[in-house]
């Protein structure tokens, strides 16, 4: 007669059965996960990383504040450079600190100014408005107006930076505020061409030609 089976399972046997059942559950879960069908993407969607939105170019009017600040700093530096030359100092208010204004504008406004003050129905690069008395006797030379689109176009044509073209236009305009006018005579043209070159050399732009020099070579 066989031995009677114990009512309680031995500890080691129980541990083995628990381990086996646990392993079977894990294996079933893995199989279920692998065999699970992949979720279909909706039409028009992609797993690829979304491309960054295209950067829209800034409108010309949005650039005006930046260029106005650059122009104000550049003109202040140019005035300091001009004061190094006794010949130029004689042309401005004596014994006073010089200052002048500058505005960067778009072509629409420049066309209006050019027609109003010069009678020309076109845009231009720079206009100079000398200060009247008593403002000039207080050290204020006047105001320059620069067209941003023309300045950019001329920079491309001359194959230099827009900043370099800005300095060239301001140098030309500053000399007008000091009384020079290249359109009066051949001598006046030579004088302004010479001083443009001197100012540009003082600003490390000696390799770039001034406006009068460029016009004479056309």
Tab-separated table of C-alpha atoms in Angstrom, residues 79-80 83 88-89 92-99 133-141:
chain	number	residue	atom	x	y	z
A	79	UNK	CA	31.417	114.482	-36.619
A	80	UNK	CA	34.181	113.630	-34.140
A	83	UNK	CA	36.700	117.912	-35.947
A	88	UNK	CA	36.611	121.390	-41.614
A	89	UNK	CA	36.395	122.975	-38.165
A	92	UNK	CA	31.166	124.798	-38.656
A	93	UNK	CA	30.130	126.651	-35.494
A	94	UNK	CA	33.166	127.807	-33.564
A	95	UNK	CA	33.833	126.905	-29.948
A	96	UNK	CA	30.781	124.661	-29.714
A	97	UNK	CA	30.068	120.947	-29.711
A	98	UNK	CA	28.655	119.912	-33.076
A	99	UNK	CA	25.652	117.666	-33.516
A	133	UNK	CA	19.983	130.328	-37.514
A	134	UNK	CA	19.786	130.437	-34.557
A	135	UNK	CA	20.122	126.632	-34.450
A	136	UNK	CA	23.423	126.546	-36.315
A	137	UNK	CA	25.000	129.072	-33.972
A	138	UNK	CA	24.101	126.674	-31.149
A	139	UNK	CA	26.098	123.837	-32.742
A	140	UNK	CA	23.318	122.081	-34.654
A	141	UNK	CA	24.487	121.440	-38.235
